[in-house]
Coordinates of C-alpha atoms in Angstrom, one line a residue:
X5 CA 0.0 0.0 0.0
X6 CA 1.3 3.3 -1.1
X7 CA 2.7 5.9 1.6
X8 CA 0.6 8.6 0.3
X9 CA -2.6 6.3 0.9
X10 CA -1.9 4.7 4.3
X11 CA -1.6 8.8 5.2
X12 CA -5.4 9.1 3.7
X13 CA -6.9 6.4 5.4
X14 CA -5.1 7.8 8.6
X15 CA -6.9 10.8 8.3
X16 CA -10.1 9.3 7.5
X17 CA -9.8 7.8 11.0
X18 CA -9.0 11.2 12.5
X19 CA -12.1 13.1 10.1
X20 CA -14.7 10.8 11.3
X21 CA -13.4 10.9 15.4
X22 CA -13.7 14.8 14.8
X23 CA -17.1 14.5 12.9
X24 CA -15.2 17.1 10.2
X25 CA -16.5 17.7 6.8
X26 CA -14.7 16.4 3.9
X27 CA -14.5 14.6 0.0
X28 CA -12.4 12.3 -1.6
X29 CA -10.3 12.9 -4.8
X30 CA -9.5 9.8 -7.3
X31 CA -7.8 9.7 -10.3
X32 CA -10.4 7.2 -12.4
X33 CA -8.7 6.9 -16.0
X34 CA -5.6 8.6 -17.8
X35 CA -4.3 8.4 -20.9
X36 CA -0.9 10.2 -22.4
X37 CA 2.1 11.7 -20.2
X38 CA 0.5 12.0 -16.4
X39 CA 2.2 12.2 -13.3
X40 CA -0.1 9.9 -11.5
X41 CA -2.1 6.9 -12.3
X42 CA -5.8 5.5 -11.9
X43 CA -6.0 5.0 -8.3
X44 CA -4.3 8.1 -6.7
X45 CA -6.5 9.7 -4.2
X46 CA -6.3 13.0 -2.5
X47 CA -8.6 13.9 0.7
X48 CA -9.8 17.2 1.3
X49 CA -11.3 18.3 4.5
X50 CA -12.6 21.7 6.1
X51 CA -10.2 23.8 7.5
X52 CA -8.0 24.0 4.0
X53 CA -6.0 20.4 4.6
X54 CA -4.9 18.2 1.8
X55 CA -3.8 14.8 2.5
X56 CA -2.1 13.0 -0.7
X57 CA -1.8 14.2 -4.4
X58 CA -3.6 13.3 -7.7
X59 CA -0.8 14.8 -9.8
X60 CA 2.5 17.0 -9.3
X61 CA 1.7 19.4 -7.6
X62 CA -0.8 20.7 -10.9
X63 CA -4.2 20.2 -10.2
X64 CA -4.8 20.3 -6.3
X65 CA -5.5 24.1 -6.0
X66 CA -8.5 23.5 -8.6
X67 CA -9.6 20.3 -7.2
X68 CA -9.6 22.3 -3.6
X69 CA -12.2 24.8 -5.0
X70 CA -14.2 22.2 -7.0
X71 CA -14.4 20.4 -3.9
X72 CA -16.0 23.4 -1.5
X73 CA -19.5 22.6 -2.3
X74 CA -19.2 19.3 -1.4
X75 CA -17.8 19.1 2.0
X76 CA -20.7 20.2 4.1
X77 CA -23.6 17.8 2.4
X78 CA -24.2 14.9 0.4
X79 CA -23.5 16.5 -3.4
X80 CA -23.5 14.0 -6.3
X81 CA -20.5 13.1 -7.0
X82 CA -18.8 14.6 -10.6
X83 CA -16.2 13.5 -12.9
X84 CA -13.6 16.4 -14.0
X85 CA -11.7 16.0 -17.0
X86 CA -7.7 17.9 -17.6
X87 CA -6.9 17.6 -20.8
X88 CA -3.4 18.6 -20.7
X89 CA -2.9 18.4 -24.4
X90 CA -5.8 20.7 -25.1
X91 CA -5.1 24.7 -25.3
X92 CA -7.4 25.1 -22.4
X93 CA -3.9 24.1 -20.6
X94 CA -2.6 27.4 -21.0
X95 CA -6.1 28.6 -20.4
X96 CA -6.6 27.3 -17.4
X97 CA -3.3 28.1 -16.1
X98 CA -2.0 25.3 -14.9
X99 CA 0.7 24.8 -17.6
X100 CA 1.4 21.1 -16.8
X101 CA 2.7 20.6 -20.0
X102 CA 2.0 16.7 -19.3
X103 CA 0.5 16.0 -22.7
X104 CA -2.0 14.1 -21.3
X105 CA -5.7 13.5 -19.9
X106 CA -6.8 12.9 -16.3
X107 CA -10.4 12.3 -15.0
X108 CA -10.8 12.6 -11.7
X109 CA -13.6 11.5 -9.4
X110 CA -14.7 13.8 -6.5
X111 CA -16.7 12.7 -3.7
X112 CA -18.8 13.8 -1.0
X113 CA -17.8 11.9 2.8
X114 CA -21.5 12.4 3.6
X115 CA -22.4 9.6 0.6
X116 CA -22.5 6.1 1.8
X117 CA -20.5 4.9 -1.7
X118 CA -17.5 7.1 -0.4
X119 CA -17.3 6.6 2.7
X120 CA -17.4 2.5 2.6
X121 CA -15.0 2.6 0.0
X122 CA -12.2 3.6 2.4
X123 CA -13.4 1.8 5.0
X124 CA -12.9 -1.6 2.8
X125 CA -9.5 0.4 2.0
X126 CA -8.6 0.3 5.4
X127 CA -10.0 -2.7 6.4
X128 CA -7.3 -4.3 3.6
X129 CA -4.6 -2.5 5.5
X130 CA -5.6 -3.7 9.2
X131 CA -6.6 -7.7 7.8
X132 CA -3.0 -7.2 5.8
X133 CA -5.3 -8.7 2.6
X134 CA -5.5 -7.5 -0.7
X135 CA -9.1 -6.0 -2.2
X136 CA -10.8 -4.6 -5.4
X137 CA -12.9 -2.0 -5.7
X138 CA -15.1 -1.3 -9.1
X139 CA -16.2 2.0 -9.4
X140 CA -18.8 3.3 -11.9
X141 CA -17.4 6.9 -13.0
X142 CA -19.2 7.3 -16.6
X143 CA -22.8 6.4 -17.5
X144 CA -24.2 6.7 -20.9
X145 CA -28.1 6.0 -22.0
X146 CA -30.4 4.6 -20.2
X147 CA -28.5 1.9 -18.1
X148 CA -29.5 1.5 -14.6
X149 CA -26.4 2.6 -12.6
X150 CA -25.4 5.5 -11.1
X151 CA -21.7 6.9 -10.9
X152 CA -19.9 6.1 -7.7
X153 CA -21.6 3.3 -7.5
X154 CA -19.6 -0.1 -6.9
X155 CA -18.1 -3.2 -5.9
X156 CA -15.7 -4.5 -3.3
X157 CA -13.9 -7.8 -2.9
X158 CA -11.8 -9.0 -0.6
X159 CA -9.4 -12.3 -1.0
X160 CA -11.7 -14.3 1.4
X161 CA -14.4 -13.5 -1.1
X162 CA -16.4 -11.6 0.6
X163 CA -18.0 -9.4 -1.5
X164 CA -20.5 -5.7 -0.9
X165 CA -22.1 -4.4 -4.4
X166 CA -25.2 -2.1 -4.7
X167 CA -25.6 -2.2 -8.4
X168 CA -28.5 -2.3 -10.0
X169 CA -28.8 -3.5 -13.3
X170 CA -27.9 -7.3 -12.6
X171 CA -25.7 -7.8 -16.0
X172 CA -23.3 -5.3 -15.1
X173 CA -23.4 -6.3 -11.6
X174 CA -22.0 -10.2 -12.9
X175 CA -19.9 -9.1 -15.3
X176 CA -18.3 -6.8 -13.0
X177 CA -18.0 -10.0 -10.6
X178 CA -16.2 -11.3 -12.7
X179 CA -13.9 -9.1 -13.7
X180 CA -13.1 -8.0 -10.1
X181 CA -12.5 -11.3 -9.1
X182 CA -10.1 -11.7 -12.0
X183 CA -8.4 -8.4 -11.4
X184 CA -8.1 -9.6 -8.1
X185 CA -6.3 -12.7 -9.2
X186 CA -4.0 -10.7 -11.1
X187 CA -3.1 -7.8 -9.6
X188 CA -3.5 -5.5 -11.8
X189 CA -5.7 -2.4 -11.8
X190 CA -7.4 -1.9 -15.1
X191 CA -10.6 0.6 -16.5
X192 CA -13.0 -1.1 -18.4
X193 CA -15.8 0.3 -20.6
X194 CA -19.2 -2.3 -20.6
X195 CA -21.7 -2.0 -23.7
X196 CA -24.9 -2.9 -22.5
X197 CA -28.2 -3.3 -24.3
X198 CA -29.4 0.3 -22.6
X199 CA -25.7 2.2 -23.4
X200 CA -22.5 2.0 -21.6
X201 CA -20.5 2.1 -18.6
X202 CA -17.0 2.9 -17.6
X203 CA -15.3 1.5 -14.4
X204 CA -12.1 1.8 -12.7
X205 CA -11.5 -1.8 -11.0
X206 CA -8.6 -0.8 -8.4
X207 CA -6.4 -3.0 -6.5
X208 CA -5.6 -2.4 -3.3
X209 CA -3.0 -4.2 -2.0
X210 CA -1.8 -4.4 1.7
X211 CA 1.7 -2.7 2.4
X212 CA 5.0 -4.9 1.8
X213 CA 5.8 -7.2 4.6
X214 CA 9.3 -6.9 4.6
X215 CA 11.7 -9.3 7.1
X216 CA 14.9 -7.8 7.9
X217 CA 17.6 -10.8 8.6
X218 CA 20.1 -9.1 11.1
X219 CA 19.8 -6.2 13.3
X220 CA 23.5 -4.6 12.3
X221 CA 24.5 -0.9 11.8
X222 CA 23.6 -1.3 8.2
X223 CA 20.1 -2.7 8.6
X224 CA 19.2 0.5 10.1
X225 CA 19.1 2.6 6.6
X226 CA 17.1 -0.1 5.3
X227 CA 14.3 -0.3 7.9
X228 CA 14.4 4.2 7.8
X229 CA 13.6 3.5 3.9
X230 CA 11.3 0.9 3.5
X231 CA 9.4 2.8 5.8
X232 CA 9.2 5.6 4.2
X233 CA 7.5 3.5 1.7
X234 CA 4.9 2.2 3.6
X235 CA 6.2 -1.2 3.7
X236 CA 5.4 -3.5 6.8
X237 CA 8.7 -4.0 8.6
X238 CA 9.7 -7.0 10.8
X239 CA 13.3 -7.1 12.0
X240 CA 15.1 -10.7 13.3
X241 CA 18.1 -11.3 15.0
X242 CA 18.5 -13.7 18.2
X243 CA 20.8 -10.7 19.7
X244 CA 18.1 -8.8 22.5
X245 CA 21.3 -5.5 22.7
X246 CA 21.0 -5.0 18.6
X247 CA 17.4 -6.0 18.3
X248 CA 15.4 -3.5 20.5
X249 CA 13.3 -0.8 20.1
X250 CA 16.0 2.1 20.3
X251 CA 17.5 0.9 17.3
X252 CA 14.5 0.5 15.3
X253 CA 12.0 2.7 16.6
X254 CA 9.9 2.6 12.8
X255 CA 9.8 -1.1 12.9
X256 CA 6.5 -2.3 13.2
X257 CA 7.7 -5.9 14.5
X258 CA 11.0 -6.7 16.5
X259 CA 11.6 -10.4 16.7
X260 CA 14.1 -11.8 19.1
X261 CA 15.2 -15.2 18.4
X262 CA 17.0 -18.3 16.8
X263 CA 16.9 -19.7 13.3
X264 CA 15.4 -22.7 14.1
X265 CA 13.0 -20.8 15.9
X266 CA 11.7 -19.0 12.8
X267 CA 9.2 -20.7 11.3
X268 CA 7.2 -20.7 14.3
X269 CA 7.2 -16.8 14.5
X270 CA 6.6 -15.8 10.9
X271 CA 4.4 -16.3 8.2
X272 CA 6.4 -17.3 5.2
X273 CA 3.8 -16.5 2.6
X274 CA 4.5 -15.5 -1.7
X275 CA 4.3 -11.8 -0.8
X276 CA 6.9 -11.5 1.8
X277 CA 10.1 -10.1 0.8
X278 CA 13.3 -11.0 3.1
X279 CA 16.5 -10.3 3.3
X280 CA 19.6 -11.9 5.2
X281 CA 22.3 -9.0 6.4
X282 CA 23.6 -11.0 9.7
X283 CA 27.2 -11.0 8.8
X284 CA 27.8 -14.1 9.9
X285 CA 28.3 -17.1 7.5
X286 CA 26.7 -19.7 9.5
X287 CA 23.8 -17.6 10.9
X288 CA 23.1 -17.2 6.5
X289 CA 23.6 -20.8 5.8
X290 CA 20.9 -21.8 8.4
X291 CA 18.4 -18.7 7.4
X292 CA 19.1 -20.0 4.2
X293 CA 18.5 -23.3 4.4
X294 CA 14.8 -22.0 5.4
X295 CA 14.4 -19.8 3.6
X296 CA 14.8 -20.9 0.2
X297 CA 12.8 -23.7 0.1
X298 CA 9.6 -21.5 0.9
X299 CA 7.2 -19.8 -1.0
X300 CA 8.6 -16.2 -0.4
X301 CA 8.7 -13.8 -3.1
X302 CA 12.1 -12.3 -2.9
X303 CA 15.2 -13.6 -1.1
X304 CA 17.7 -11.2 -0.8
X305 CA 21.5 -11.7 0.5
X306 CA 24.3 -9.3 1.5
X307 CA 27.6 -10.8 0.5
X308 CA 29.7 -11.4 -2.3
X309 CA 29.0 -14.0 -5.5
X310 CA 31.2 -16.1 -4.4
X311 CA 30.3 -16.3 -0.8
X312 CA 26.4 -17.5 -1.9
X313 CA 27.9 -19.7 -4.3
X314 CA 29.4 -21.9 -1.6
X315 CA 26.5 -21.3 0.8
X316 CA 24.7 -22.6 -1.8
X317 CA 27.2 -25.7 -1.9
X318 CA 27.4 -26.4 1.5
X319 CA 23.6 -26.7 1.5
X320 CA 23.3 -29.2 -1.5
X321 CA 26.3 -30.7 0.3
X322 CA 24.0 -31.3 3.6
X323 CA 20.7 -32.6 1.3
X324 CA 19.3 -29.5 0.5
X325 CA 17.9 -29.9 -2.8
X326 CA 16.9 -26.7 -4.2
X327 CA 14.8 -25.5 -7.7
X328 CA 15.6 -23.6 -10.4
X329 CA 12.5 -21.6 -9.6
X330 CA 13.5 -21.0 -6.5
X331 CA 17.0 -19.9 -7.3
X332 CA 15.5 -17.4 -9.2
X333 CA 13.8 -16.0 -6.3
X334 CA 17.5 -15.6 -4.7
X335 CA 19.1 -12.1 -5.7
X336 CA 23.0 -12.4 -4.9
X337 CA 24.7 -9.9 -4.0
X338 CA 22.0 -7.9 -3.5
X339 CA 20.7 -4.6 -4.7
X340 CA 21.1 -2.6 -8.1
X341 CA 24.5 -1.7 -9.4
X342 CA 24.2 2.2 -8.0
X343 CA 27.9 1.8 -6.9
X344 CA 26.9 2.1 -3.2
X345 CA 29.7 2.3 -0.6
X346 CA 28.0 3.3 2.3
X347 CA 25.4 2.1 4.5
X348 CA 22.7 4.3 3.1
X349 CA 23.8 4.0 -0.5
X350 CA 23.8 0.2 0.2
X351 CA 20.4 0.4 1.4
X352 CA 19.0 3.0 -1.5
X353 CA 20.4 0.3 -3.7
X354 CA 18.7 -2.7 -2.0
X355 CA 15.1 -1.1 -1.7
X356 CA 14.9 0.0 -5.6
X357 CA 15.3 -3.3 -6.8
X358 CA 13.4 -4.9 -4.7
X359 CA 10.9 -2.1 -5.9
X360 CA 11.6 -3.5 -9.6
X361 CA 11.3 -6.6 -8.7
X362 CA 8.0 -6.1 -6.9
X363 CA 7.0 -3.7 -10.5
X364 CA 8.6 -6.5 -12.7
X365 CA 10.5 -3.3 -13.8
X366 CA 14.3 -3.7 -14.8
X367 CA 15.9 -0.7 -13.0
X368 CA 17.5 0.4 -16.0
X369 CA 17.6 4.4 -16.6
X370 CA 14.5 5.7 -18.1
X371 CA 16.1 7.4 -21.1
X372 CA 17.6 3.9 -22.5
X373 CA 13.8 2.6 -22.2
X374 CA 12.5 2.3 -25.3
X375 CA 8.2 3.4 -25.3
X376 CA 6.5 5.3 -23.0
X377 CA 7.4 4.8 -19.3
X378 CA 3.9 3.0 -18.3
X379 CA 3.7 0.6 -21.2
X380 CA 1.0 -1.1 -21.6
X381 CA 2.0 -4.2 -19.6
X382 CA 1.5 -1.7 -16.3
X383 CA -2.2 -0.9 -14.9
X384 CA -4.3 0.4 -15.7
X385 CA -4.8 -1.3 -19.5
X386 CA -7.8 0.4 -20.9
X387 CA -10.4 -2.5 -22.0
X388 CA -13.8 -2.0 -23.9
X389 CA -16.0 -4.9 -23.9

């Protein structure tokens, strides 16, 4: 989950203790050169505060006064379109110079659509599960549906929709439990017998859980920046004077223990990322020798080529009989080629590719990329069925 939304769906929580008025901001569909993509959200309350950003910095002064009338009563909801290629960018003033299009769905907190919506949001961040949410943003003819209306899923199936017309309603099934599947965010445009409808199905996925093998100097740097990124951090290391909470006062778990002790204190599941930073060869062989053979999605090891090449032969050595699909979940030495000397460098270079790896990006400069920077492999793919 996204810094900038864990931050939204903090101040949701504080909006609702305080009883303040407020709507909710979401980028729905976008096509050309934007700064953000479908799913960014931006929460504007009484009292001029802004939490999140739908673009660079562009469009939040005119989403601020768009949004007036709808903080103190339950407005319709509306759909604003900046197209950025248009004139009417030099017009308006806002000069993005993006070449692109943004539409943008803004909300009322006093609608029932918009408020359960970020409840399910954070009810995926609390539960650690991943969700979809379908949201209705364009309506044309006669089609019984309303904008803003929509469904949520959860990965335990559980599913809320208040649509109407009961075509949509299974098709959109469908599709959320596919995107759901997948991962991927995607907008959708449905012809129906009465017209046609456009939906943004977003995926919300819970933050990274992230274990941190080793509670050195240099593991420090790496908890500060996945933070910062909204990952869920868990730090091990069977050393109570390294692993404490004065060392790692952002980590959300501290685990003091053993190797063999580990499976019975985490959840080894194919979205955790870990990596092993303990220093200490044999301490690596036996985190490996766990490690490996489970269903994690990245395994990540401090160290030298060489020095995981004869882990790795010490292991097969003792019976460990390891895949080729699992050796391809082992990144050794770690990190991107930034030339990183320090401990922060080394860190920087160890949370971007993980990041890639997570994005199924390369982490090769963006001017040797050939195409646009969000191909069309990336959400949101645009389908019209």
């Amino acid at each position: 989950m996204p810094t900038d939304l864990l931050q939204i769906i903090q101040g949701f929580e504080q909006i609702k203790a305080s009883q303040r008025s407020a709507a909710i901001a979401t980028v729905v569909k976008t096509s050309g050169s934007v700064y953000r993509r479908p799913g960014a959200r931006m929460l504007v309350a009484a009292h001029q505060q802004m939490i999140g950003a739908i673009s660079g910095g562009c469009l939040e002064a005119d989403i601020w006064e768009r949004a007036q009338p709808l903080l103190h009563q339950a407005v319709d909801p509306i759909v604003i379109t900046y197209d950025t290629t248009a004139s009417q960018d030099i017009i308006w003033g806002l000069g993005m110079g993006c070449n692109g299009m943004v539409q943008v769905l803004l909300e009322s907190l006093h609608t029932e659509s918009a408020i359960s919506h970020l409840e399910f949001i954070t009810q995926c961040w609390q539960q650690q599960q991943p969700g979809v949410i379908a949201t209705i943003f364009q309506v044309t003819g006669a089609v019984n549906a309303q904008v803003s209306d929509r469904v949520l899923c959860k990965a335990d199936q559980t599913v809320i929709h208040g649509i109407a017309d009961q075509t949509l309603a299974t098709r959109l099934l469908q599709d959320t439990e596919r995107c759901l599947i997948t991962g991927r965010s995607q907008v959708i445009t449905y012809t129906l017998e009465q017209g046609t409808v456009e939906v943004f199905i977003d995926v919300i996925q819970p933050p990274v859980p992230l274990l941190v093998f080793g509670a050195g100097y240099d593991a420090i740097p790496v908890v500060q920046l996945a933070k910062q990124l909204g990952w869920q951090v868990t730090v091990i290391d069977h050393r109570p004077m390294y692993a404490n909470d004065d060392r790692f006062p952002q980590a959300n778990q501290i685990i003091v223990c053993h190797a063999d002790e580990i499976l019975t204190q985490l959840n080894l599941n194919p979205q955790t990322i870990a990596i092993v930073m303990t220093h200490h060869y044999l301490q690596d062989q036996a985190l490996l020798k766990l490690l490996l053979p489970s269903p994690i999605r990245y395994l990540g090891i401090l160290g030298s080529k060489s020095r995981t090449q004869q882990l790795l032969q010490d292991l097969y050595h003792h019976g460990l009989q390891y895949t080729e699909s699992q050796l391809q979940r082992l990144y050794a030495p770690i990190g991107l080629d930034l030339g990183a000397e320090t401990p922060d460098e080394i860190a920087l270079a160890i949370v971007a590719e993980i990041q890639a790896v997570l994005n199924q990006r390369s982490g090769q400069p963006l001017r040797e990329k050939s195409g646009a920077i969000h191909d069309e492999n990336q959400p949101c793919p645009v389908l019209v069925l």
